[in-house]
Short mmCIF file of C-alpha atoms in Angstrom, two decimals:
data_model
loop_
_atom_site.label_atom_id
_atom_site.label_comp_id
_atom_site.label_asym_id
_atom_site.label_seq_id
_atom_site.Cartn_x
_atom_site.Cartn_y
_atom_site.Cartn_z
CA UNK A 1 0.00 0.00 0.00
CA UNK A 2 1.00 3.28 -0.54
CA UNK A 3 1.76 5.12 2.83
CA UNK A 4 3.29 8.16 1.55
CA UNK A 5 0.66 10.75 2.86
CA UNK A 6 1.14 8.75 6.74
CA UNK A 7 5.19 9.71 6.23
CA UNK A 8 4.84 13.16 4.92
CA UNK A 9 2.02 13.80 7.99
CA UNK A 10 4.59 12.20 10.52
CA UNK A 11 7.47 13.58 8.87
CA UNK A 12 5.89 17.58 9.03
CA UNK A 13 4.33 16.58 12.38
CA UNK A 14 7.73 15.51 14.16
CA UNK A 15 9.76 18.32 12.94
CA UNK A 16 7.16 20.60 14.21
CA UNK A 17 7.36 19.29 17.53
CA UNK A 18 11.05 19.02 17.73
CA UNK A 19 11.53 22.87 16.90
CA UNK A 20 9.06 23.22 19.69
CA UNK A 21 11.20 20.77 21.83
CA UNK A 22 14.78 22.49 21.11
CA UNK A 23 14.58 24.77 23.36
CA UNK A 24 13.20 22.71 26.44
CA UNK A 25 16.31 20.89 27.58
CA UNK A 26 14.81 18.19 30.10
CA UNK A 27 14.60 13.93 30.42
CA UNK A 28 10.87 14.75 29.61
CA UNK A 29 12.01 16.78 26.29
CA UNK A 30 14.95 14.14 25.36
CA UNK A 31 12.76 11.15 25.90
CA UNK A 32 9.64 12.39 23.93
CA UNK A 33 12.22 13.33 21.26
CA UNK A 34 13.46 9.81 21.14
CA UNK A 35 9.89 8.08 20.86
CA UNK A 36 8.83 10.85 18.20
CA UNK A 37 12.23 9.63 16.27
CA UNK A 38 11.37 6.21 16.60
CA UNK A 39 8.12 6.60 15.22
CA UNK A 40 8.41 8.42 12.30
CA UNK A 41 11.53 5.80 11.65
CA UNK A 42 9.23 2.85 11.59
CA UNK A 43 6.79 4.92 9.55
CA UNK A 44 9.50 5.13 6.72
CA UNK A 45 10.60 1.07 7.39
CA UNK A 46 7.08 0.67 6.63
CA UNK A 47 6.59 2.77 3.41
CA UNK A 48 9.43 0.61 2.21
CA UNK A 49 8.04 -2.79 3.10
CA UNK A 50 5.79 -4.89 1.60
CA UNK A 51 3.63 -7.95 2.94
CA UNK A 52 4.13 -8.53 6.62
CA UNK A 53 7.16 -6.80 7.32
CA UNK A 54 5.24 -3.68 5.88
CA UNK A 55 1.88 -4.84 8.56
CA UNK A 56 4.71 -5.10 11.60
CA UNK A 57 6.37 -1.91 10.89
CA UNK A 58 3.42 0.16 11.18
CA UNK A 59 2.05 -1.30 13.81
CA UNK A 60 5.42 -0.51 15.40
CA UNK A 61 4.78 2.83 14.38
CA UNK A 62 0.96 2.75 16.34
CA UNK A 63 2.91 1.73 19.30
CA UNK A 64 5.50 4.23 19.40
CA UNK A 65 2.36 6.54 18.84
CA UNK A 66 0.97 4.58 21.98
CA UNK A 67 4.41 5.86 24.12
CA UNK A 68 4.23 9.45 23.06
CA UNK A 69 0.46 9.88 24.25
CA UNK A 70 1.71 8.65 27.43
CA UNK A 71 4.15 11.21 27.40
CA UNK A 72 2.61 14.00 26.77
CA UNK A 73 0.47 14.25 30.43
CA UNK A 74 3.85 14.35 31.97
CA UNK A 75 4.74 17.47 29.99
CA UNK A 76 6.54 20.34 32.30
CA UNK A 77 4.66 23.26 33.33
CA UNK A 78 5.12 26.14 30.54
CA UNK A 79 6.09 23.86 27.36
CA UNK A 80 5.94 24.83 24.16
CA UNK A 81 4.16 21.50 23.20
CA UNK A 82 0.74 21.71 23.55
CA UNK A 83 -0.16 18.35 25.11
CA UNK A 84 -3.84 18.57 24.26
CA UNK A 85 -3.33 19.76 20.23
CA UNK A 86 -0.18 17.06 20.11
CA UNK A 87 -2.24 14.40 21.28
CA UNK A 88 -5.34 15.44 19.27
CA UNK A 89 -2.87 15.29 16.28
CA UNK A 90 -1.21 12.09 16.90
CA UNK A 91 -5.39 10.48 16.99
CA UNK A 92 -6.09 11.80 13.71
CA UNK A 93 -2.32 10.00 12.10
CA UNK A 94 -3.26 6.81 14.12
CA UNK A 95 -7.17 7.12 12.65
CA UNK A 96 -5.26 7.25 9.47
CA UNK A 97 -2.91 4.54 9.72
CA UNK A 98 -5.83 1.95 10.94
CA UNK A 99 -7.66 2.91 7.77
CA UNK A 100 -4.76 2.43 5.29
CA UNK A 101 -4.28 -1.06 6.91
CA UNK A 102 -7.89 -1.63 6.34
CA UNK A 103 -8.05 -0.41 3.15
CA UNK A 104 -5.17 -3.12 2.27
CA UNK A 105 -6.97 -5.75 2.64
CA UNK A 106 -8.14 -7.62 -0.08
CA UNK A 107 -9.91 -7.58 -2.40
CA UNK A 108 -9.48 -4.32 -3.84
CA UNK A 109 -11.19 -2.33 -6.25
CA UNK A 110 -10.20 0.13 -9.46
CA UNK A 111 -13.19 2.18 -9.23
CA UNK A 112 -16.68 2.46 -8.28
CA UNK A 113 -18.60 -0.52 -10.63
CA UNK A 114 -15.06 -1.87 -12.19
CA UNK A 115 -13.34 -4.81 -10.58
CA UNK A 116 -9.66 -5.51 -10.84
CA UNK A 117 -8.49 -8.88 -12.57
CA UNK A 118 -7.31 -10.53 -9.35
CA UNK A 119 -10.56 -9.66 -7.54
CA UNK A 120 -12.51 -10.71 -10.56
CA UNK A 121 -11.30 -13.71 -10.40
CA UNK A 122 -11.90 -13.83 -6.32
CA UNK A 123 -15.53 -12.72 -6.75
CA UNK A 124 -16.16 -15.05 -9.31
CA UNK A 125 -14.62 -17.87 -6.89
CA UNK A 126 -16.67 -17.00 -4.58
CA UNK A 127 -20.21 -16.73 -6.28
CA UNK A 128 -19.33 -20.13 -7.24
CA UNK A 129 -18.77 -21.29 -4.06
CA UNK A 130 -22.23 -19.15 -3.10
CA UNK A 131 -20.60 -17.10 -0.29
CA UNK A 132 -22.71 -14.64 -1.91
CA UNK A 133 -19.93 -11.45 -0.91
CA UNK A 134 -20.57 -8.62 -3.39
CA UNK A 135 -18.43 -6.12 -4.91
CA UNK A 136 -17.08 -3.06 -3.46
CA UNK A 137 -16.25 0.07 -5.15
CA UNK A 138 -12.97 2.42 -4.23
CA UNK A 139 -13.83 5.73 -2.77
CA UNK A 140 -17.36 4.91 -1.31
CA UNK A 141 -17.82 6.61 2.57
CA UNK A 142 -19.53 3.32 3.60
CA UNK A 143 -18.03 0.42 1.47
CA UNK A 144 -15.37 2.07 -0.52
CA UNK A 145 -11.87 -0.03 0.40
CA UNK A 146 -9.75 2.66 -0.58
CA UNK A 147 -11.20 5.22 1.21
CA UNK A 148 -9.04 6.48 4.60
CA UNK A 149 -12.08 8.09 6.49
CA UNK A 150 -14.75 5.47 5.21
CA UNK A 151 -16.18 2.35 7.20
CA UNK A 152 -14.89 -0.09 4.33
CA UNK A 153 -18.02 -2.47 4.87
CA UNK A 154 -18.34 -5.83 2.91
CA UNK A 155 -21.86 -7.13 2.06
CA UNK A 156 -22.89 -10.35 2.37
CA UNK A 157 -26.02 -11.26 -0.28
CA UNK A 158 -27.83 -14.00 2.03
CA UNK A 159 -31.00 -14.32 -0.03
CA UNK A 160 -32.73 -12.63 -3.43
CA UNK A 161 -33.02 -8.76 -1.51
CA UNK A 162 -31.40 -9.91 1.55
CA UNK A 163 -27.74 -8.54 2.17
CA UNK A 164 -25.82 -9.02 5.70
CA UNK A 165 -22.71 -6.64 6.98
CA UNK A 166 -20.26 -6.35 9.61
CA UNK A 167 -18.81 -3.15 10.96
CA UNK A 168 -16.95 -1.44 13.52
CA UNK A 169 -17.79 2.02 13.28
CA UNK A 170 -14.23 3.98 14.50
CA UNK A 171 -14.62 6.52 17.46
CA UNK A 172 -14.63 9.61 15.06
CA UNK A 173 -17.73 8.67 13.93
CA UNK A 174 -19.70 9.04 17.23
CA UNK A 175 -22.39 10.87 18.34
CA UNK A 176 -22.75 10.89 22.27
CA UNK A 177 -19.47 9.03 23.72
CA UNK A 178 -19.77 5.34 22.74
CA UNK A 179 -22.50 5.65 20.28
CA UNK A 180 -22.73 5.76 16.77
CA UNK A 181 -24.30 9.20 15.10
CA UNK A 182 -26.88 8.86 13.95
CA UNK A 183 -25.93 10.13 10.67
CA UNK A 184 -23.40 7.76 9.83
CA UNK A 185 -26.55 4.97 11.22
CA UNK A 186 -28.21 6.61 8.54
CA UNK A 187 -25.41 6.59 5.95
CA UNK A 188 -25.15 2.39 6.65
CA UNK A 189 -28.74 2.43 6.17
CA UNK A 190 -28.92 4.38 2.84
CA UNK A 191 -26.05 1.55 1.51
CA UNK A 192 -28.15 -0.70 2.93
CA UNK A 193 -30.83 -0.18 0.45
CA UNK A 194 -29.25 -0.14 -2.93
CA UNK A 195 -27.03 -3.30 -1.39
CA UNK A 196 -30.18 -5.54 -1.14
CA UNK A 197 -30.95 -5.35 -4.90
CA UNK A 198 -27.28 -5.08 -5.87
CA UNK A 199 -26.52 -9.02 -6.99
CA UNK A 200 -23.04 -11.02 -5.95
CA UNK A 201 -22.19 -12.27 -9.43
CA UNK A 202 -19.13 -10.09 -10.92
CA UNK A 203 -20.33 -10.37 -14.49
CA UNK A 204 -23.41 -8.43 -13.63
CA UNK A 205 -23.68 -6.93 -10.14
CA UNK A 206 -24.87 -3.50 -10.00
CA UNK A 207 -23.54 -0.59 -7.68
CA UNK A 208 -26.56 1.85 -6.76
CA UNK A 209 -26.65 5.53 -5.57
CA UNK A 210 -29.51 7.50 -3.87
#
């Protein structure tokens, strides 16, 4: 996958903070500036991985993300580093970084309606084998696989207008803490919809729109 926006977004991101850091000599200041080094490293191992390696150096990077939220409450009185805005920051790369992984999961899509070879091939495996998993398109909010802010659901065709999903809807997307919004429930729902009369075989599924 192609994690170049996640590495320029560190890369800006930790050169930001260690301007802010330079002039804060402190174990708080030196350790923070080791962890932010460490991540944007394994952000760039990752970038120039592929396969697993690629998988275990960014979640190496989400960890050393983990360790510099954990940081940041310790911050001295007066710092230049705004814990609240760094952490705040650091959410929306890791948001990012979970959705590129997701989005790298097979099978992928070309765009909206037009299936890749490969996943041609895997759909059509699959509608043999009556699984009954329909195609996705690219950039959809709600089952788009390449999209980094979108809930990347599959749909299951279980019977003739019948379609079943999974999801885990990230935190973003909440309304009240721990609950979904309501329009994002609504969003599922409108996919919902066109999903039930959409079809599983690759030759001639159909991709709907409100």
């Amino acid at each position: 996958m192609d994690l170049d926006p996640l590495v320029n977004q560190s890369r800006t991101l930790v050169q930001k903070w260690l301007e802010a850091l330079r002039g804060e000599p402190s174990p708080w200041a030196d350790e923070l500036e080791r962890w932010l080094l460490a991540w944007h490293a394994r952000v760039l191992q990752a970038a120039h991985s592929t396969g697993e390696r690629q998988a275990h150096a960014l979640r190496a990077a989400r960890e050393a993300v983990g360790v510099v939220r954990g940081l940041l409450p310790l911050a001295p009185q007066g710092s230049a580093l705004d814990p609240a805005e760094t952490d705040r920051m650091l959410e929306d790369w890791l948001a990012r970084a979970i959705a590129f992984e997701t989005a790298a999961q097979p099978p992928a899509v070309a765009s909206p309606g037009v299936v890749d070879g490969l996943t041609q091939q895997a759909l059509q495996q699959l509608h043999q084998h009556s699984h009954g998993l329909q195609p996705n398109s690219a950039h959809c909010f709600v089952c788009g696989l390449r999209n980094p802010y979108g809930l990347k659901m599959r749909f299951l065709q279980i019977a003739p207008d019948r379609v079943r999903a999974y999801a885990v809807v990230p935190e973003v997307y909440q309304g009240y803490p721990g609950v979904v919004h309501g329009g994002i429930l609504a969003a599922m729902m409108d996919e919902v919809t066109g999903r039930a009369a959409s079809g599983t075989d690759p030759a001639t599924a159909r991709l709907f729109y409100t």
